[in-house]
mmCIF file of C-alpha atoms in Angstrom:
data_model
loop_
_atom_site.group_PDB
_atom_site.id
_atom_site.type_symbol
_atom_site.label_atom_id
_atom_site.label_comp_id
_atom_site.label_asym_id
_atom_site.label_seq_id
_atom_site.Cartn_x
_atom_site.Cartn_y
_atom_site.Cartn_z
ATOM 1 C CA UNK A 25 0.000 0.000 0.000
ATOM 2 C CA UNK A 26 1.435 3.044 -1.278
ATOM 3 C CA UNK A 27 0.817 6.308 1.221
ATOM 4 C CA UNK A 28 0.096 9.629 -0.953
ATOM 5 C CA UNK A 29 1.693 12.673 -0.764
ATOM 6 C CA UNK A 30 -0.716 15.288 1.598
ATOM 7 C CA UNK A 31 -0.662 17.995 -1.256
ATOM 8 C CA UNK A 32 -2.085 16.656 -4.967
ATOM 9 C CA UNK A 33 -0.383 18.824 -7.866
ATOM 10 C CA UNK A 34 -3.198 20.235 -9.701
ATOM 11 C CA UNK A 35 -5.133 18.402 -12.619
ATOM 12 C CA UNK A 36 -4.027 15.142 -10.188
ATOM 13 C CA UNK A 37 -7.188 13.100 -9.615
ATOM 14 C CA UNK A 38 -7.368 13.245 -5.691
ATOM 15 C CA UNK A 39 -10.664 11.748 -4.148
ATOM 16 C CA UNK A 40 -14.075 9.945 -6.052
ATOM 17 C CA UNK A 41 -17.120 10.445 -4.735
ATOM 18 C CA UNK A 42 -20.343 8.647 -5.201
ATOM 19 C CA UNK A 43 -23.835 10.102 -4.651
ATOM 20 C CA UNK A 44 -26.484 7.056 -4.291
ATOM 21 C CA UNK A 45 -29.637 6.655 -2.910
ATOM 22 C CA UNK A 46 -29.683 4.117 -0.550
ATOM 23 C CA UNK A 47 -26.408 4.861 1.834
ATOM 24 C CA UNK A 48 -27.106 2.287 4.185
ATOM 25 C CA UNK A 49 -27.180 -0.454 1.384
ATOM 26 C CA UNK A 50 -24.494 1.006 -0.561
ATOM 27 C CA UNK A 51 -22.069 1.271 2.454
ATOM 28 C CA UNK A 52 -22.690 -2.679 2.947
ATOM 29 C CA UNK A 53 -21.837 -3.595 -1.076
ATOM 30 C CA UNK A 54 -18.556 -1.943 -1.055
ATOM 31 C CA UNK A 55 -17.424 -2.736 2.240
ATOM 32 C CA UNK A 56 -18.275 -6.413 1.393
ATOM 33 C CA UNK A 57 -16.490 -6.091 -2.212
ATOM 34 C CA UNK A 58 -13.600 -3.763 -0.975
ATOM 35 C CA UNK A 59 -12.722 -4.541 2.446
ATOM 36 C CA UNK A 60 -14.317 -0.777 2.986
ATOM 37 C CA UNK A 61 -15.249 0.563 6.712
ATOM 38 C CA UNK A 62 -16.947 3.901 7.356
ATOM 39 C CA UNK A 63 -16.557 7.238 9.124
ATOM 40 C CA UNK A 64 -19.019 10.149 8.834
ATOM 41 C CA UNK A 65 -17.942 12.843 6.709
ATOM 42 C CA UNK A 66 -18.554 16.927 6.414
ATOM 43 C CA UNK A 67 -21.753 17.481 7.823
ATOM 44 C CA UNK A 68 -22.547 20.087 4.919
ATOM 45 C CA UNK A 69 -22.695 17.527 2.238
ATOM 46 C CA UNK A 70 -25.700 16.180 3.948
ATOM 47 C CA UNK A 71 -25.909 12.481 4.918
ATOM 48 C CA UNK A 72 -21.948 11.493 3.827
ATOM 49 C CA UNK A 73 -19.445 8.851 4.769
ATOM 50 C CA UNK A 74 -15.804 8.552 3.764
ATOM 51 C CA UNK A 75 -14.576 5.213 3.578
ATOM 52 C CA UNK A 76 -11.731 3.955 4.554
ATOM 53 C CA UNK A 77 -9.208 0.802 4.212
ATOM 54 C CA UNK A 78 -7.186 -0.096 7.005
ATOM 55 C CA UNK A 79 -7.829 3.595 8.452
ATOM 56 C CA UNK A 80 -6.844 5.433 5.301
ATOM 57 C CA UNK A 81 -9.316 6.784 3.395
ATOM 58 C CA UNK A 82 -10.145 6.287 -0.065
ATOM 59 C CA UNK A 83 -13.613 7.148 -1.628
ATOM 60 C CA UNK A 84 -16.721 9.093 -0.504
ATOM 61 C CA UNK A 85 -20.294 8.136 -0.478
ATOM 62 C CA UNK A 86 -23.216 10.359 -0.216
ATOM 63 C CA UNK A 87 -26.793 10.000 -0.074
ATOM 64 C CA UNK A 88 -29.072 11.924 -2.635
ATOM 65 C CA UNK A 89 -32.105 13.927 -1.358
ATOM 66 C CA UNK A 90 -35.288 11.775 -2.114
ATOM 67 C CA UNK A 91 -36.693 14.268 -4.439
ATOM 68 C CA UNK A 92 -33.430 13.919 -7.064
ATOM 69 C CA UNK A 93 -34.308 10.810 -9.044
ATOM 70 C CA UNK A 94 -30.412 11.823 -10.893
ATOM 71 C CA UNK A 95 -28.354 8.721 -12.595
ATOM 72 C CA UNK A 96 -25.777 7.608 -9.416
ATOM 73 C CA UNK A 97 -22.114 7.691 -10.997
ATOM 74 C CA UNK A 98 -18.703 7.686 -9.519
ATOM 75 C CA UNK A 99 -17.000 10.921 -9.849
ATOM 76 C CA UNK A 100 -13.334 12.033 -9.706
ATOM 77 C CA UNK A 101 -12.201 14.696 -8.152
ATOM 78 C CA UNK A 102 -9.000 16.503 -9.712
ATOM 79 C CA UNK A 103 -7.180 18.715 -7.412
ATOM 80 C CA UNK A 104 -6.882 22.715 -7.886
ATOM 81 C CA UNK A 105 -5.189 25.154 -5.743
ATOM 82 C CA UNK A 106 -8.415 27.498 -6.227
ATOM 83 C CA UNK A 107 -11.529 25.888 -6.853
ATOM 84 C CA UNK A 108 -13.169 29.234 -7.642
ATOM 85 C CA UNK A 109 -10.444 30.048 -10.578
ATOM 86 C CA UNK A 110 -10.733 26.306 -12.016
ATOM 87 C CA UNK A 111 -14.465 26.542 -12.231
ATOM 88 C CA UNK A 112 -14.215 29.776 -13.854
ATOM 89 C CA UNK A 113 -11.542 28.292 -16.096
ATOM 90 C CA UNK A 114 -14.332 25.376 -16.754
ATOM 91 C CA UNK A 115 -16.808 27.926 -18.043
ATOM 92 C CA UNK A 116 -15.112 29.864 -20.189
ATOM 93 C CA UNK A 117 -13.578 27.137 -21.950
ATOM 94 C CA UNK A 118 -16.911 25.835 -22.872
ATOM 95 C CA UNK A 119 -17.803 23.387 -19.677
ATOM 96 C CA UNK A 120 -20.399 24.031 -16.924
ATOM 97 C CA UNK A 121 -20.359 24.109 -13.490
ATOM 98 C CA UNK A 122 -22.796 22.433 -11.581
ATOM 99 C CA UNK A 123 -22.052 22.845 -8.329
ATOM 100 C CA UNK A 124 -20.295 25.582 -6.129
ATOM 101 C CA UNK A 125 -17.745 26.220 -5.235
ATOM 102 C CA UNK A 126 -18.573 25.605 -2.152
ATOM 103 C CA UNK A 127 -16.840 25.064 1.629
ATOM 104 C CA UNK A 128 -16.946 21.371 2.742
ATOM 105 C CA UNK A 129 -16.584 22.420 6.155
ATOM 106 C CA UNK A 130 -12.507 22.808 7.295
ATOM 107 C CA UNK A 131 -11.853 20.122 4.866
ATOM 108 C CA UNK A 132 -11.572 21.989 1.649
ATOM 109 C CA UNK A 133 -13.214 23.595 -1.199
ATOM 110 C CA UNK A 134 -15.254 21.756 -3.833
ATOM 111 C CA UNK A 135 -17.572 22.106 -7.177
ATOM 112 C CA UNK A 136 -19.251 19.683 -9.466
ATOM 113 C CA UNK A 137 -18.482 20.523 -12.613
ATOM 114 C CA UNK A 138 -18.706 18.448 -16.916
ATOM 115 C CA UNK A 139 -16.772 19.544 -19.596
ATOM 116 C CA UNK A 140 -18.248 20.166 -22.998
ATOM 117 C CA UNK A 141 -19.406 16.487 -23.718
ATOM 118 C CA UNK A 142 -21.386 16.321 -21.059
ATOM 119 C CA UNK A 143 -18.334 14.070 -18.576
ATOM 120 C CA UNK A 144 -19.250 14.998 -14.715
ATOM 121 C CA UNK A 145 -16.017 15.804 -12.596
ATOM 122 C CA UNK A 146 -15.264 17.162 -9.516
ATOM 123 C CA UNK A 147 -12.852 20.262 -8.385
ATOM 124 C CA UNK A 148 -11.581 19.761 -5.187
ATOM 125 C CA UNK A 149 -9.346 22.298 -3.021
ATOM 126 C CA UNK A 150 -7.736 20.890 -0.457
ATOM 127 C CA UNK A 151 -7.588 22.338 3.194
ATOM 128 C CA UNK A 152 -7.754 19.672 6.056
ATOM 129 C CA UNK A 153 -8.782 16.724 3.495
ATOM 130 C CA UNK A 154 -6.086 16.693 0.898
ATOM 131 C CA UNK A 155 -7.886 13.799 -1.194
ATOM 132 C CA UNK A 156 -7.167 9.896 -0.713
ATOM 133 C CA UNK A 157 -4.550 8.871 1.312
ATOM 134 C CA UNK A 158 -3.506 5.618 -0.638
ATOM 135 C CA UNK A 159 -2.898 4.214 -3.512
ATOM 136 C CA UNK A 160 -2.367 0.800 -5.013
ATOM 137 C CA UNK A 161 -3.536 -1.899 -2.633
ATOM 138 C CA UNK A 162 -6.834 -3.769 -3.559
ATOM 139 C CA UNK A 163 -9.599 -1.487 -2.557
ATOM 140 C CA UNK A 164 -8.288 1.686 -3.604
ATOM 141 C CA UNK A 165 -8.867 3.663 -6.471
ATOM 142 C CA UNK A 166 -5.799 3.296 -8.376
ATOM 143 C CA UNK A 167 -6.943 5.287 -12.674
ATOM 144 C CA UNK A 168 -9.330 7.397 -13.634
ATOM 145 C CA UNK A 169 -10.576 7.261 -17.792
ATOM 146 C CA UNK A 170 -12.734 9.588 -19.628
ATOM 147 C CA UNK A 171 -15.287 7.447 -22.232
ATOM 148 C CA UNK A 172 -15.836 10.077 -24.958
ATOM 149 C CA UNK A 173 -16.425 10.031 -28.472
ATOM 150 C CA UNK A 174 -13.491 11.754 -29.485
ATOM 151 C CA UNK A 175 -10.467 13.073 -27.610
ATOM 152 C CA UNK A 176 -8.937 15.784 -30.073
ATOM 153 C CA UNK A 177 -11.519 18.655 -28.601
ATOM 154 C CA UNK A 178 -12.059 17.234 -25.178
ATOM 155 C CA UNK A 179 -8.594 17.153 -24.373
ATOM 156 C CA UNK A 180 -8.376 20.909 -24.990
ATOM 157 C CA UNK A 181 -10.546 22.119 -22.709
ATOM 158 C CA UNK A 182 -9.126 19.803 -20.089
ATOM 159 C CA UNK A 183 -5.557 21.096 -20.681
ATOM 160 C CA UNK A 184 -6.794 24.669 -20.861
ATOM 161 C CA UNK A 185 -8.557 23.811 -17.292
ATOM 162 C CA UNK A 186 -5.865 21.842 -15.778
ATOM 163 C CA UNK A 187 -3.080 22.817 -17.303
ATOM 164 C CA UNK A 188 -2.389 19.070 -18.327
ATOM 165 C CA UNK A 189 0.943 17.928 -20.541
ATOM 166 C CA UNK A 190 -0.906 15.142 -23.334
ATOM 167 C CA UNK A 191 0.249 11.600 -25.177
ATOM 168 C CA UNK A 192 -2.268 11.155 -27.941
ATOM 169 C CA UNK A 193 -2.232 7.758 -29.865
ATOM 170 C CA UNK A 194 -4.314 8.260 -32.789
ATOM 171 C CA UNK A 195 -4.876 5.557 -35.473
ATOM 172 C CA UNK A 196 -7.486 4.354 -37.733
ATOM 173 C CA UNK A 197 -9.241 2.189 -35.302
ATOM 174 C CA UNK A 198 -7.560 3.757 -32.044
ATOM 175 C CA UNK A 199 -8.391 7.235 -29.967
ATOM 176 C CA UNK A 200 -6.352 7.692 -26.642
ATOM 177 C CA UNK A 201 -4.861 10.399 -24.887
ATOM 178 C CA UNK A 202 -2.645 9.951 -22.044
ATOM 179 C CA UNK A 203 -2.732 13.416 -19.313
ATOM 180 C CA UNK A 204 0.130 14.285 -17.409
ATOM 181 C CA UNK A 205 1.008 16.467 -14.674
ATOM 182 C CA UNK A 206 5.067 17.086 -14.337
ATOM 183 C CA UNK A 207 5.710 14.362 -16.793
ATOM 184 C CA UNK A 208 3.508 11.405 -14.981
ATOM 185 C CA UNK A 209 0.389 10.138 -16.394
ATOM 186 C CA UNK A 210 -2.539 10.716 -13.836
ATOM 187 C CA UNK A 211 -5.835 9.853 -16.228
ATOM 188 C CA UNK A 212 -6.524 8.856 -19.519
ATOM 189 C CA UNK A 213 -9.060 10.106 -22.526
ATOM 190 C CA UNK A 214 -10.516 7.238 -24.373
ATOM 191 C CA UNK A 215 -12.035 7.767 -27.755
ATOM 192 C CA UNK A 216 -14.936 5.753 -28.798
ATOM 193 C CA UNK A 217 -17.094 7.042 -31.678
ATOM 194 C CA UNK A 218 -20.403 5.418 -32.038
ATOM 195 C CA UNK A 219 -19.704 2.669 -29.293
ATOM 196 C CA UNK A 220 -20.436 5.630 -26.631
ATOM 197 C CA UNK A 221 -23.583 4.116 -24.553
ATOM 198 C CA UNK A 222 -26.234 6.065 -25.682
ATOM 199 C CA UNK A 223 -28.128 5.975 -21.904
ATOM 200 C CA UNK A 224 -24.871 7.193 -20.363
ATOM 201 C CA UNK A 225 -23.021 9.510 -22.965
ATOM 202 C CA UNK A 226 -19.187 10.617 -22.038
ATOM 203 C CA UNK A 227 -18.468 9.753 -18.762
ATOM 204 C CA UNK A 228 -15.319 9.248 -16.122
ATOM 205 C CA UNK A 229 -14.621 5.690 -15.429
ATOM 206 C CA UNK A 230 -13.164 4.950 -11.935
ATOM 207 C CA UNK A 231 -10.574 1.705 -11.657
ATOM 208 C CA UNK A 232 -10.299 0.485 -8.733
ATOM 209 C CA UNK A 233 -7.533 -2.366 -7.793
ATOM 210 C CA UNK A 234 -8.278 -5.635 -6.817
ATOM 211 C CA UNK A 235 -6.672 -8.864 -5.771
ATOM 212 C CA UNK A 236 -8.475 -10.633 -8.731
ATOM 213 C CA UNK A 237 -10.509 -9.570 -11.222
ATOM 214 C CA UNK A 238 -12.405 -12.540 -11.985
ATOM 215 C CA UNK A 239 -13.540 -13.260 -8.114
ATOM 216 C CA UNK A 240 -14.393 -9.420 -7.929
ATOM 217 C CA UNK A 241 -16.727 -9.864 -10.610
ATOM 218 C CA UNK A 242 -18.590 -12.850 -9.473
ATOM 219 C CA UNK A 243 -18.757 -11.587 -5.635
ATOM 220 C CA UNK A 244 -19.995 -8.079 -7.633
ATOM 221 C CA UNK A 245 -23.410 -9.891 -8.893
ATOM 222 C CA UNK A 246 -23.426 -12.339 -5.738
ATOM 223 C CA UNK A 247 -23.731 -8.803 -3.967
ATOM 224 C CA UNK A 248 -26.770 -7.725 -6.257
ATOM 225 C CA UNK A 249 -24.614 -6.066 -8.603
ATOM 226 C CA UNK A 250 -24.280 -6.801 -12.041
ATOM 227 C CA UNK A 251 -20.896 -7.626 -14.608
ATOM 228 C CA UNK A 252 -21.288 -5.379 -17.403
ATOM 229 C CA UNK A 253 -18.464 -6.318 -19.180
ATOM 230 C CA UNK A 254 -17.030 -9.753 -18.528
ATOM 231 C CA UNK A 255 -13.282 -10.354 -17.066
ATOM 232 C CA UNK A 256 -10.270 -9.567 -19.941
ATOM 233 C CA UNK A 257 -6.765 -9.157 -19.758
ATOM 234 C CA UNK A 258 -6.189 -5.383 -21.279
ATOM 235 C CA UNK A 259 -3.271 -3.583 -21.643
ATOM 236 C CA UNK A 260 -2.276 -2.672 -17.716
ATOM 237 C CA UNK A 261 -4.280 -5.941 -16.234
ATOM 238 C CA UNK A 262 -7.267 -8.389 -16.086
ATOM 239 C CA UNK A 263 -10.334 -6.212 -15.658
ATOM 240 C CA UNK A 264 -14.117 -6.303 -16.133
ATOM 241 C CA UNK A 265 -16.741 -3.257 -15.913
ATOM 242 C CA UNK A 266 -19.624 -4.240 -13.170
ATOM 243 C CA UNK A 267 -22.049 -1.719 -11.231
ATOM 244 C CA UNK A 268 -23.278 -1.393 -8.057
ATOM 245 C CA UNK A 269 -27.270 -2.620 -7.011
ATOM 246 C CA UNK A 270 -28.373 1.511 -7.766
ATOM 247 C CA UNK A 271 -26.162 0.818 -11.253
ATOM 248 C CA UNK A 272 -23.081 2.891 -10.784
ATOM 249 C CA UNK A 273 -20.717 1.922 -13.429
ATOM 250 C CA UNK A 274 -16.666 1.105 -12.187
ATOM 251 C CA UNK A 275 -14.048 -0.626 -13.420
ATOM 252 C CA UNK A 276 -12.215 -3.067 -10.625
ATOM 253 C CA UNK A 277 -8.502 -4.446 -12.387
ATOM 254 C CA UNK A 278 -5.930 -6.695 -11.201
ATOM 255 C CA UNK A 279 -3.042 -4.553 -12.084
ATOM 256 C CA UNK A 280 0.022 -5.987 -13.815
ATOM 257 C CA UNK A 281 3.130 -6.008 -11.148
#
């Protein structure tokens, strides 16, 4: 288990966050797939837990106020040293902003924000919570992915957001962008045309690591979950797409070592 450093560089994905609508239920699917125990969190996000693995934390779970019948998605949360000049950034280079900013108590600053596609992410500013506090071990979040149709535009505004340094591999059949901050890859664009789910649209896929993929996926529908893409070895791992019993998409991947 890798500790992270207390202060994420901007345009660094720091924290994900779900928003569901049955905490109580959600809380006991994760901590049964991921090992996952939970703390309160900020009392002004409403109902909110931060979970944690072996007393770091990793992810964030909210509950959704019963009158918001909204899609439940993970979101990532990319790290800015001024949440209020990001989400300005995010507007005037053709994004919206959702949400804030807005204080999350002494922890930090944060808004909800989707570039021009239509991708939700989060802005976080970090003052007592700098984001997750580790990285690698099964259970944590360990890549974050944008699904789009097409990275050439999208990576623009992200890099006119962020500031972000981009790989592109561009081919015939093949549209992927690597982002990096100070010469390390922190997320990845992925291209897809027409395959772009029509109910879902562009969207940020979360990976988190597991100890094996295959067992992760049948203990996800054994759960009440569901395996939307079966198991595969891909280019960093063995992976497979499931969601959660409220249908939050993720991806959980047995990294290569």
């Amino acid at each position: 288990m890798t500790e992270v450093a207390a202060r994420h560089m901007p345009g660094t994905p720091c924290w994900v966050s779900l928003m569901v609508h049955q905490l109580t239920s959600t809380q006991e699917f994760y901590g049964a797939l991921f090992g996952w125990e939970f703390r309160p969190g900020p009392q002004q996000l409403g109902p909110y837990v931060r979970a944690l693995l072996d007393g770091h934390e990793v992810a964030g779970i909210g509950q959704l106020p019963a009158d918001r019948h909204l899609p439940t998605a993970w979101t990532p949360y990319l790290a800015s040293d001024d949440a209020g000049a990001t989400a300005q950034a995010v507007t005037c280079s053709g994004g919206t902003v959702a949400v804030g900013p807005l204080d999350a108590g002494d922890a930090g600053r944060m808004a909800l924000a989707s570039d021009p596609a239509g991708a939700v992410f989060g802005i976080w500013q970090a003052a007592a919570h700098p984001g997750a506090a580790v990285a690698g071990a099964p259970g944590t979040p360990v890549w974050n992915e944008l699904v789009t149709r097409e990275t050439a535009s999208i990576v623009k505004f992200y890099q006119a957001v962020f500031g972000y340094d981009a790989e592109a591999v561009v081919s015939a059949d093949f549209d992927f962008t690597t982002l990096l901050v100070d010469k390390k890859p922190v997320a990845s664009l992925h291209g897809v045309g027409h395959a772009l789910p029509r109910d879902r649209g562009a969207h940020w896929m979360t990976y988190f690591e597991v100890e094996d993929a295959d067992e992760a996926a049948l203990l996800v529908s054994d759960l009440g979950g569901h395996v939307v893409q079966q198991p595969r070895d891909g280019a960093t791992g063995r992976l497979a797409v499931v969601s959660d019993p409220e249908g939050a998409v993720f991806t959980v991947v047995r990294s290569d070592r």
